[in-house]
Coordinates of C-alpha atoms and ligand atoms in Angstrom, one line a residue:
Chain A
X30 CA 1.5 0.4 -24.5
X31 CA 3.3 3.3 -24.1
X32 CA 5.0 4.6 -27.5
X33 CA 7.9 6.7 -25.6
X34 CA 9.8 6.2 -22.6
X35 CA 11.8 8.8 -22.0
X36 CA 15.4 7.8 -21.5
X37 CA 16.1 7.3 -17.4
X38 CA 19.4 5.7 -15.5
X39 CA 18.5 3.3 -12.6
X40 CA 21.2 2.1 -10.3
X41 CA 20.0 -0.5 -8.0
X42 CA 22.7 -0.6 -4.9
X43 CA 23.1 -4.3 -3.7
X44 CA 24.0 -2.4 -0.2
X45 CA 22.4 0.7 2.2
X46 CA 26.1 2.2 2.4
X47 CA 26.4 2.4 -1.8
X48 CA 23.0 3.6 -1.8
X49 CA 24.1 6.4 0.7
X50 CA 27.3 7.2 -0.5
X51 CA 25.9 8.1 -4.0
X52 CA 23.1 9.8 -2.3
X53 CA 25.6 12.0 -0.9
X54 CA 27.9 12.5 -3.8
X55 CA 25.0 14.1 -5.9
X56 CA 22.3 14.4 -3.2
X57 CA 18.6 15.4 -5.1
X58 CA 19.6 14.1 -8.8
X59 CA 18.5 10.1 -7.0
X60 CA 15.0 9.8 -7.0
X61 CA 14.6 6.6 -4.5
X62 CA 12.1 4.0 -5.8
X63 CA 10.4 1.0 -3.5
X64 CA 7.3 -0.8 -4.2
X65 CA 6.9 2.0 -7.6
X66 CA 3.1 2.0 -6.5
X67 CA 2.9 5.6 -6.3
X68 CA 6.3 6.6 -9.0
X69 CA 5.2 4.3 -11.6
X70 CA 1.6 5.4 -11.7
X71 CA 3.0 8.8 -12.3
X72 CA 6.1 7.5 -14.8
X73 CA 3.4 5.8 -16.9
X74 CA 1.1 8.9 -17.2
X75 CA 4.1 10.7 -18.7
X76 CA 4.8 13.4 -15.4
X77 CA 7.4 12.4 -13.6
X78 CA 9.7 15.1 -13.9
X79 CA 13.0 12.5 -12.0
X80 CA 15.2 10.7 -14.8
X81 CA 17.8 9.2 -12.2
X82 CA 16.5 6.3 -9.8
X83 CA 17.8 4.5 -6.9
X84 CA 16.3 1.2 -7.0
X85 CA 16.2 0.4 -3.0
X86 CA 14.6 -3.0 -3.3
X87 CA 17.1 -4.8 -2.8
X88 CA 18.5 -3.3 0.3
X89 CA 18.3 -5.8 2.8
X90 CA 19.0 -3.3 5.4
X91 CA 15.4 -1.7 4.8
X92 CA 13.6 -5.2 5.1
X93 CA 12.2 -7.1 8.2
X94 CA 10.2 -6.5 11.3
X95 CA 11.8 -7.0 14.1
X96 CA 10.4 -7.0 17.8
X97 CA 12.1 -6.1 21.0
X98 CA 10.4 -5.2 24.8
X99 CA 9.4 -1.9 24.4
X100 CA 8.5 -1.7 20.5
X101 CA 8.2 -2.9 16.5
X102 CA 11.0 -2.1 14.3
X103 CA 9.3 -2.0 10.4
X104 CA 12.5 -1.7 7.9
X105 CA 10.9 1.0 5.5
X106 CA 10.2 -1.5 2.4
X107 CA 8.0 -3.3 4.9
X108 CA 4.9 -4.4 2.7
X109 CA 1.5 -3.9 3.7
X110 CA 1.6 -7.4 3.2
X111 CA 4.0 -7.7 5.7
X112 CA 2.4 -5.9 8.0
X113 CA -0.9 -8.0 7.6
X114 CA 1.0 -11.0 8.0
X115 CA 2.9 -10.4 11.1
X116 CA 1.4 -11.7 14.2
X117 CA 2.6 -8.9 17.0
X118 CA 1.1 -6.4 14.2
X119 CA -1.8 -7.7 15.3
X120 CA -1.3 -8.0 18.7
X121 CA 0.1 -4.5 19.4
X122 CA -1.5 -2.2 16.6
X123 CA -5.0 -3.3 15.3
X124 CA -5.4 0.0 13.6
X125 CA -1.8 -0.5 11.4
X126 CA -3.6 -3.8 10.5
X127 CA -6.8 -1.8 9.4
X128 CA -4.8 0.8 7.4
X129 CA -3.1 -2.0 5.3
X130 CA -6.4 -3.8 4.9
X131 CA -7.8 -0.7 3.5
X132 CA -4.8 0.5 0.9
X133 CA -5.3 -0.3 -2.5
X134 CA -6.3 -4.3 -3.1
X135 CA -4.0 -7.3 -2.5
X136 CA -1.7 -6.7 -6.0
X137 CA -0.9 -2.7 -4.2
X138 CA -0.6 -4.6 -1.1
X139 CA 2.3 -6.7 -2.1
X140 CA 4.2 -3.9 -3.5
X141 CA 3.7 -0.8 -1.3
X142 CA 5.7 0.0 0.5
X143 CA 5.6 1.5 4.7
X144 CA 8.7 3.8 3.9
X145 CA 6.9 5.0 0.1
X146 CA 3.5 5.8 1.9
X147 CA 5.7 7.9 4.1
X148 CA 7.6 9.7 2.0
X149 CA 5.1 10.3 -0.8
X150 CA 3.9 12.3 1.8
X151 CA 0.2 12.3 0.4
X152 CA -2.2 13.8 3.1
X153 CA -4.4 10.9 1.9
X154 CA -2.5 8.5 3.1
X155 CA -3.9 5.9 4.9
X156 CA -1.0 4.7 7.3
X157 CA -0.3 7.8 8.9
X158 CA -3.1 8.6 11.0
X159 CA -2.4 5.3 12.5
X160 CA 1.4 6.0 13.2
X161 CA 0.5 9.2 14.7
X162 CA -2.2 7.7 17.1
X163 CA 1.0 5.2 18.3
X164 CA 3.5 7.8 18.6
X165 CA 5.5 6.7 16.0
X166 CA 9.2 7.6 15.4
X167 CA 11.0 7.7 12.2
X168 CA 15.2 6.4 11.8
X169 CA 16.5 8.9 9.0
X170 CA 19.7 7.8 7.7
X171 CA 22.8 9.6 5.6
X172 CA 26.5 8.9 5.0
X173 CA 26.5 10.8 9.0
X174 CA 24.8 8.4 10.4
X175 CA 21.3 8.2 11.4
X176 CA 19.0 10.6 13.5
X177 CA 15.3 9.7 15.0
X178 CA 12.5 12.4 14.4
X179 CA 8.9 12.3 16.0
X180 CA 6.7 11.0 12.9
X181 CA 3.8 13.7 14.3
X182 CA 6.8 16.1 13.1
X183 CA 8.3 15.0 10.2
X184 CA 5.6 16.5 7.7
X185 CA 5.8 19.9 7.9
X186 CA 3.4 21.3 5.3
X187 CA 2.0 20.1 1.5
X188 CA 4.5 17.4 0.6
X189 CA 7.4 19.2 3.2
X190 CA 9.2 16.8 5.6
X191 CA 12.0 16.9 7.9
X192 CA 13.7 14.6 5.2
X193 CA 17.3 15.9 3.8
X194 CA 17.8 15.0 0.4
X195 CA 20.8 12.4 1.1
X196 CA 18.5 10.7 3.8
X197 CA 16.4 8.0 3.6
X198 CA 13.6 6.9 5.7
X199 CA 15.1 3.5 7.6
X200 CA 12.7 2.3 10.0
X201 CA 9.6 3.3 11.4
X202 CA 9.9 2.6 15.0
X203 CA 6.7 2.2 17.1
X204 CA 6.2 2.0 20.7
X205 CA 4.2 -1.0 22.4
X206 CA 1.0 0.5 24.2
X207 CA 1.2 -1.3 27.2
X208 CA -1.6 -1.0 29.3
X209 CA -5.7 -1.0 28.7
X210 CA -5.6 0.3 25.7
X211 CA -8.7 1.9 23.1
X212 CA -7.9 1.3 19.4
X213 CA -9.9 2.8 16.8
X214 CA -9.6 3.6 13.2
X215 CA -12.0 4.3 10.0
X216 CA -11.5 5.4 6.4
X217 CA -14.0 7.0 4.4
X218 CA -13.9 6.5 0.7
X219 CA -16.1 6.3 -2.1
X220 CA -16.3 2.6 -2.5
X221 CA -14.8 -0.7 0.0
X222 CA -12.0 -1.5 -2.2
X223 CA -9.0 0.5 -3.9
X224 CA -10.8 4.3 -2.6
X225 CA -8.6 6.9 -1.7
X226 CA -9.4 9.0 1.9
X227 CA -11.7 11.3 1.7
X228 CA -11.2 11.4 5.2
X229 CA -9.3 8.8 7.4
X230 CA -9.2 8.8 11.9
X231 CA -7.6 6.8 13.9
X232 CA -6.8 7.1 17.5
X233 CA -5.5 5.0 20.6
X234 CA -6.2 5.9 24.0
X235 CA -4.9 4.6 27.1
X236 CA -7.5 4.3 29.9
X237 CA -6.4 4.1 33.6
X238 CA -9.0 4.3 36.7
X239 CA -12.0 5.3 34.3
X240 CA -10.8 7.5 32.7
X241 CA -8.6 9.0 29.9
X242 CA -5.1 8.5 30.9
X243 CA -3.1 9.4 27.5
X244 CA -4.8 9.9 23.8
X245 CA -3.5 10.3 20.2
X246 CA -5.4 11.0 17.3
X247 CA -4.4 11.1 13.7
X248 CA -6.2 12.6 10.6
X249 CA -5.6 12.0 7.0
X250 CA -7.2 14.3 4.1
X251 CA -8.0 17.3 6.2
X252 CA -4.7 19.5 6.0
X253 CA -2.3 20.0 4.2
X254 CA -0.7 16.5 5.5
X255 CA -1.6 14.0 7.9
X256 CA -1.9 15.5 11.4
X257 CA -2.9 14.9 15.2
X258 CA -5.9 16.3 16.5
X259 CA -3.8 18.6 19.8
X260 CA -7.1 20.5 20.5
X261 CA -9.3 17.7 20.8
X262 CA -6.8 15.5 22.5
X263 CA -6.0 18.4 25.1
X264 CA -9.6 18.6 26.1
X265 CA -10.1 14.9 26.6
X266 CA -7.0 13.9 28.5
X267 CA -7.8 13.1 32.1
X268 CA -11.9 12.6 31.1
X269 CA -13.6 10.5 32.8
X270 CA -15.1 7.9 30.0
X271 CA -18.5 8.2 31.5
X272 CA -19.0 11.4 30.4
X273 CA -16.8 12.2 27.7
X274 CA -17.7 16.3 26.6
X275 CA -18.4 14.8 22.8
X276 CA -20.3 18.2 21.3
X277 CA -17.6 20.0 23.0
X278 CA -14.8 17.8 20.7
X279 CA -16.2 17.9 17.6
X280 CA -15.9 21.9 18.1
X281 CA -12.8 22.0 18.8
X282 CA -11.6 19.5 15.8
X283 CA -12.1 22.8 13.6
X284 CA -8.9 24.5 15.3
X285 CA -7.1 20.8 14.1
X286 CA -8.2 20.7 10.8
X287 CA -8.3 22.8 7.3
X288 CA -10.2 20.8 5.2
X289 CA -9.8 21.7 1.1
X290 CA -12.5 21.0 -1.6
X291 CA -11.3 18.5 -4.4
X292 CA -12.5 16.2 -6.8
X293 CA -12.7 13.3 -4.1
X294 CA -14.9 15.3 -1.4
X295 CA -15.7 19.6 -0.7
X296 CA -14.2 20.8 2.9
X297 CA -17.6 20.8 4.6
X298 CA -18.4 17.5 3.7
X299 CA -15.0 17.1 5.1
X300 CA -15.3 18.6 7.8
X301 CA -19.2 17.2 9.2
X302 CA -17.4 13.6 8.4
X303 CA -14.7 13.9 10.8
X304 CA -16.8 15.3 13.5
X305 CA -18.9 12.2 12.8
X306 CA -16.5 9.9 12.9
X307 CA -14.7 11.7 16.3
X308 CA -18.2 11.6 17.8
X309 CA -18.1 7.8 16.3
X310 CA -14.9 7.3 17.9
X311 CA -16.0 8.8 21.5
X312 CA -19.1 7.1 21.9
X313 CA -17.2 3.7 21.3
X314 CA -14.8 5.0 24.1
X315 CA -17.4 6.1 26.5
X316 CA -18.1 2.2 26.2
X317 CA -14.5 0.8 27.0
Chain B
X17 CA 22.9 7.4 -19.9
X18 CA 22.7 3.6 -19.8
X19 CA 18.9 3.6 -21.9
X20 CA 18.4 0.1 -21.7
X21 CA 19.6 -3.1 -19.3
X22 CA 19.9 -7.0 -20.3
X23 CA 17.1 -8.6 -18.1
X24 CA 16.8 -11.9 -17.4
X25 CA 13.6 -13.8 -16.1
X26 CA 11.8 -16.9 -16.2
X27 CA 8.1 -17.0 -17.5
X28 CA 6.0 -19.5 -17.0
X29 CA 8.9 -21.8 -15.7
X30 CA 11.0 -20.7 -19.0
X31 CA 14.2 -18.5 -19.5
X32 CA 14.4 -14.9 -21.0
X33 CA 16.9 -12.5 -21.9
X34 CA 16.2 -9.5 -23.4
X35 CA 17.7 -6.0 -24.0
X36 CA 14.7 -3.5 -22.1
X37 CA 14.4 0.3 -21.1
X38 CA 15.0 0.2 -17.3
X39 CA 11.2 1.4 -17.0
X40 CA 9.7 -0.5 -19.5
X41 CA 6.4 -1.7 -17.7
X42 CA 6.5 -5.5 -17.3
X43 CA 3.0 -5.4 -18.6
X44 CA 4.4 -4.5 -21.9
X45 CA 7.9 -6.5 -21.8
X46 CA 5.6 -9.4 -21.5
X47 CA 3.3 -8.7 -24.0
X48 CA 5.1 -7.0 -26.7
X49 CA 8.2 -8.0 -26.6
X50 CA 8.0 -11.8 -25.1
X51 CA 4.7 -12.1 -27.0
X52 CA 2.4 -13.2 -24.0
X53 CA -0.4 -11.5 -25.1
X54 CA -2.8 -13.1 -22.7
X55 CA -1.9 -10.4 -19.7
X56 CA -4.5 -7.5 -20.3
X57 CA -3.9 -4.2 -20.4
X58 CA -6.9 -1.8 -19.1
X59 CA -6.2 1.1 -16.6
X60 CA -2.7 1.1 -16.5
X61 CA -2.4 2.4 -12.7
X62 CA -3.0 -0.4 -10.8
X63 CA -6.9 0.2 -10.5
X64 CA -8.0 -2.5 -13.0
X65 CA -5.9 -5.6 -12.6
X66 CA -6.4 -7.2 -16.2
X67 CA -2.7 -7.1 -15.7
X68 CA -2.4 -9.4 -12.8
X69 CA 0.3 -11.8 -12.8
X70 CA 2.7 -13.5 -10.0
X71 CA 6.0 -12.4 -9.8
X72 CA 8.1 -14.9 -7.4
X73 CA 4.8 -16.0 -5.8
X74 CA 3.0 -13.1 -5.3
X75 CA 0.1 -11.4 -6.9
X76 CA 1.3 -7.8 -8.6
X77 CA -0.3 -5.7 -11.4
X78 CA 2.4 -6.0 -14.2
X79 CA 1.8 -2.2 -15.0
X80 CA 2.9 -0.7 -12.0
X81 CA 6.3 -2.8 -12.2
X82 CA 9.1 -1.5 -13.7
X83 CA 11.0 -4.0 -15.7
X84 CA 14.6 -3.3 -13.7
X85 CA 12.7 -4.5 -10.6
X86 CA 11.7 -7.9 -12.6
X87 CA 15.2 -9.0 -12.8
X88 CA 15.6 -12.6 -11.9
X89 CA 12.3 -12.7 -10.8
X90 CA 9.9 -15.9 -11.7
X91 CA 6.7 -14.9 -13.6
X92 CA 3.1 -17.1 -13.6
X93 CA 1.2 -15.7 -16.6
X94 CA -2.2 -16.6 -17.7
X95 CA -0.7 -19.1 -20.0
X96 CA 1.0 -20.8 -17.2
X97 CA -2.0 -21.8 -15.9
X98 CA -3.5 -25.2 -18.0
X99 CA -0.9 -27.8 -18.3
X100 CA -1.2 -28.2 -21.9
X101 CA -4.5 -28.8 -23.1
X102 CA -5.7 -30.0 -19.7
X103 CA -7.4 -26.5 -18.3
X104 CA -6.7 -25.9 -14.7
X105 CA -9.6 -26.9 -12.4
X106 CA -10.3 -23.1 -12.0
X107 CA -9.9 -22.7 -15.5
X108 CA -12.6 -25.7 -15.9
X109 CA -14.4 -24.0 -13.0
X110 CA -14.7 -20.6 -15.1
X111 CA -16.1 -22.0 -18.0
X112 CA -18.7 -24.5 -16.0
X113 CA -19.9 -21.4 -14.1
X114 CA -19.9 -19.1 -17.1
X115 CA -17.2 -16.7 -14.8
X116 CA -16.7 -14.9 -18.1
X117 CA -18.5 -13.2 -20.9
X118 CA -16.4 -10.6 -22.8
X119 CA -13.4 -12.1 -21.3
X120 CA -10.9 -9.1 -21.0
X121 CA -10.8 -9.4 -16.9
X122 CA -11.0 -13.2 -17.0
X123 CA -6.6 -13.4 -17.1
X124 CA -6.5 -11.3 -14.2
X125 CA -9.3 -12.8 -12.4
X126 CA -7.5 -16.1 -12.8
X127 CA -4.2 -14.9 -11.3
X128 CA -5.8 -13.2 -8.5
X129 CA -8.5 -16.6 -7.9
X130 CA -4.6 -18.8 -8.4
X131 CA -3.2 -16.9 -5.8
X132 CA -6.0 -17.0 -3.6
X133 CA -6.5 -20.8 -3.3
X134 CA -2.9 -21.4 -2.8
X135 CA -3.1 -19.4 0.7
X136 CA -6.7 -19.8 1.5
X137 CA -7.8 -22.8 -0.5
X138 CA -11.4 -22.8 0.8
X139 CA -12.5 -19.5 1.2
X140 CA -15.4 -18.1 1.8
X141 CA -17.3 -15.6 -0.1
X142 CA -16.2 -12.7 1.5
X143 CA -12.9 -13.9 1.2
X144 CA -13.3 -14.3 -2.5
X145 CA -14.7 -11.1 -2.8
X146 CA -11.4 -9.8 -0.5
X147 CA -9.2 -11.5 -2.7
X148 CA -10.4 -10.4 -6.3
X149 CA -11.3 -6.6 -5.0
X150 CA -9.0 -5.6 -7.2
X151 CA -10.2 -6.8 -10.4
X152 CA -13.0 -5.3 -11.8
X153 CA -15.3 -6.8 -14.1
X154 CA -17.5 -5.2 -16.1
X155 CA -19.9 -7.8 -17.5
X156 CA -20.5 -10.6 -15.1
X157 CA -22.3 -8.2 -11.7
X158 CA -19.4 -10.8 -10.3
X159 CA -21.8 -13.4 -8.6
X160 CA -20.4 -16.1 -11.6
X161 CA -16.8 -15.5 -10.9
X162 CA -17.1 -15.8 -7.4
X163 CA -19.7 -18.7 -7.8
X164 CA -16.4 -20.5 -10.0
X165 CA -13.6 -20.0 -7.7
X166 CA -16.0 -21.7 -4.7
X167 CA -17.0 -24.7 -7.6
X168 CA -13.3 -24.4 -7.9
X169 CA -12.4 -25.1 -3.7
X170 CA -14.9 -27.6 -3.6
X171 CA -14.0 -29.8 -6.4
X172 CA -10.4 -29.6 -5.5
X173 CA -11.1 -31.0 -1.8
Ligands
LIG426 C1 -4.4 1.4 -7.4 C2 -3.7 2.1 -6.2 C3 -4.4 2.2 -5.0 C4 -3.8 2.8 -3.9 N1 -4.5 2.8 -2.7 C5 -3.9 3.5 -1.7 C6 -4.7 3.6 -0.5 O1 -5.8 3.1 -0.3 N2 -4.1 4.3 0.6 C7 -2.9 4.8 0.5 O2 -2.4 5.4 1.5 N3 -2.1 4.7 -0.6 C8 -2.6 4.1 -1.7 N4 -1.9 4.0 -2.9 C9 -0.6 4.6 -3.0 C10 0.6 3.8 -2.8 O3 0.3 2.4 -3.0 C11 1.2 3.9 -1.4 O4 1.5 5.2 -1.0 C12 2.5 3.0 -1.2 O5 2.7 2.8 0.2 C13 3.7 3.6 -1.8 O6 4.8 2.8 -1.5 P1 5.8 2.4 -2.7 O7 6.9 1.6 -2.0 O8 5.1 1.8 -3.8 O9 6.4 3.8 -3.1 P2 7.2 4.3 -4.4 O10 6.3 4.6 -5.5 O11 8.4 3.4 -4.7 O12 7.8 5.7 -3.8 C14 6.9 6.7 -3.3 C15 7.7 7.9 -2.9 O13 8.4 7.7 -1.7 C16 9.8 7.9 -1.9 N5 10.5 6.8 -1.1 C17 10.1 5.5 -1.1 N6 10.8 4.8 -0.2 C18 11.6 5.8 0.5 C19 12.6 5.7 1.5 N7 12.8 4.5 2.2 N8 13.2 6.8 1.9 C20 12.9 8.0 1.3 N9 12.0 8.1 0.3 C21 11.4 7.0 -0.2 C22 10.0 7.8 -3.4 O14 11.2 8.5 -3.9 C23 8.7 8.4 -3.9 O15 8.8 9.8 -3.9 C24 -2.5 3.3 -4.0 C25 -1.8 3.2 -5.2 C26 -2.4 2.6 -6.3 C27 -1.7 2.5 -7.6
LIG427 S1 -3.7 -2.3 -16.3 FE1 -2.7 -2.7 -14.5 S2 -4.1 -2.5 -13.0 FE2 -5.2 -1.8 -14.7
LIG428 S1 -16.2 -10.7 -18.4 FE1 -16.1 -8.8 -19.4 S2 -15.0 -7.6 -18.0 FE2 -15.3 -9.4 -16.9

């Protein structure tokens, strides 16, 4: 047990306009808290520098995924549970299924949140490489109103994003391939269960008349935060799949990614992992 | 600064209300101040789960949740598990199977195993194995506990 808590003030808004409203009146003294999966593990080590909280869990507003013709609405406190359990998840996005499969184990799984994996803005993260490789959109909200940013530009450097502090992250809004579509996604960690990224790829492709029609691939644990692989993408679009240039991709991934040493993995092991698991990746497509 | 809230919950179908710190781990409102001991404390981030319990149905790690966020919620702690004397039949299934040595996982394991058979209740291994990967165990090389939650399925069909 911990001995000391330091003394914090939680207000937990029973509506998305109260929560905003006090955002604005005093924006970046509210630390918003969802599942706590990442804040508490940090609050219970004694390092959270926040004192002030805004509980969101009980925003409504932020729940739910909803459905319509042309994409999947996830409220931001969608759970990775959720996400498992939803049937057009499954149907639409394979690789969102794998990333939830793949966070934490079932307990972190009930409690993280979509919108906290988001804005935690780890580069570890294992969601993000599979909203980039779907084109994902955010819904940023405020006492203005609410804006849409590309997801593949939201993070704009180590913990940076294109998040004001009076906004929260609403939705995550992602667009139906439609299509024959490629899914493919892989996380490399230390052990099957509860590992963090040492590296993480996912990618969708759409294939039309043999060959490469659109592609999008997303990284996690190679730069500062998760990012799409442009080079490698440019230089496959329009490919025919029976003779995809694979040594000429994984030479190009090196303009895509900076890879750091740290205590989970060193950059060049890094770096020879995410060439395998492009090459990985390709060969699969050469098949489809 | 308000330092501390009035939260209510129910454990183990019974009412509490209690003066906490907003962030007061649930791990330790349970244990220290409620008295249920039998939740485990081990990593304390959510690594471990000794410190599984269900909170309104699902399976969470009691450390990770802040006490503000258990208000009105419905706790299942390991003691809510036998109906009086009369063990669970994974309890039973535990001890039959020798699922435990040292014991210290064995509450978590029993929450996660609970929770488990009331979605899945005949899984198979690898679905044990999915279900309890984040409880670790230390003693057993796991074989026995999974070996107890199957003895468990099967008895209960
Ligand atoms: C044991 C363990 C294993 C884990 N394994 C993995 C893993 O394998 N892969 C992985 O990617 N992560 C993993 N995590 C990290 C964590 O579970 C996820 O990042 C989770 O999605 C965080 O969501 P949360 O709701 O719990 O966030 P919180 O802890 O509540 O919040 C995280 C951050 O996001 C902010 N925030 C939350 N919601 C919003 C919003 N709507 N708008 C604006 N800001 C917001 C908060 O202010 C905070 O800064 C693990 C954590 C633990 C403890
Ligand atoms: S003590 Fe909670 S998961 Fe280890
Ligand atoms: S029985 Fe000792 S840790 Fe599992």
């Amino acid at each position: 047990m911990r001995g000391y808590l330091p003394p914090v003030e939680v207000r937990v808004p029973a509506t998305l306009g109260e929560a905003l409203t006090l955002l604005a009146a005093e924006p970046g003294l509210w630390t918003p808290l969802a599942g706590g999966t990442d804040l508490m593990v940090v609050f219970n080590a004694g390092h959270l520098k926040a004192t002030r909280f805004l509980d969101l869990s009980r925003l409504t507003e932020l729940r739910g995924i909803a459905e319509d013709n042309n994409l999947l609405s996830f409220g931001s406190l969608s759970t990775y549970t959720d996400l498992r359990e939803c049937r057009a998840v499954h149907q639409h996005f394979p690789n969102l299924v794998k990333s939830a499969q793949v966070t934490g184990a079932l307990a972190i799984q009930n409690r993280g949140t979509l919108g906290g994996n988001i804005a935690n803005a780890s580069p570890a993260a294992d969601t993000p490489p599979s909203l980039l490789a779907y084109g994902a959109e955010l819904e940023l909200v405020s006492v203005l109103g609410s804006r849409r940013v590309a997801y593949a530009s939201f993070h704009q450097g180590y913990k940076q994003m294109d998040l004001a502090p009076d906004e929260l992250v609403a939705k995550v809004l992602v667009p139906k391939p439609t299509g024959r579509g490629f899914h493919y996604f892989r996380k490399v960690g230390t052990r099957q269960a509860q590992a963090i990224s040492k590296v993480c790829l996912a990618a969708y492709a759409r294939l039309e008349k043999g060959c490469v029609a659109e592609l999008r691939i997303g990284l996690g644990s190679v730069a500062p935060a998760p990012v799409r692989a442009r080079a490698v993408e440019q230089l496959l679009l329009g490919q025919p799949l029976a003779s995809l240039p694979i040594e000429a991709a994984r030479l190009a991934l090196g303009s895509d990614i900076s890879p750091i040493d740290d205590i989970r993995a060193t950059a060049h092991y890094r770096s020879v992992v995410t060439g395998n698991l492009l090459a990985q990746m390709l060969r699969e497509l050469t098949q489809a | 600064m308000a330092d501390q809230i009035m939260l209510s919950l129910k454990v183990n179908g019974q009412s509490h209300s209690l003066q906490v710190h907003p962030f007061a781990r649930l791990l330790d409102v349970l244990r220290e101040d409620l008295r249920f001991t039998g939740t485990k404390e081990g990593c304390g981030e959510g690594e471990c789960g000794v410190c599984s319990i269900l909170l309104n149905g699902r399976l969470v790690n009691s450390c990770l949740v802040p006490a503000v966020q258990a208000q009105g919620g419905e706790i299942v702690t390991v003691e809510g598990l036998a109906d009086g004397q009369r063990l669970s039949s994974l309890q039973d299934a535990f001890l039959t199977q020798n699922g435990a040595q040292c014991g210290f996982c064995t509450p978590g394991m029993l929450l996660a195993a609970t929770d488990l058979l009331q979605r899945n209740p005949h899984p198979d291994e690898a679905a044990v194995r999915e279900g309890l990967a984040g409880n670790l165990c230390r003693c057993t090389g796991y074989v026995k506990i999974v070996d107890a939650v199957q003895t468990a399925a099967r008895e209960a069909r």
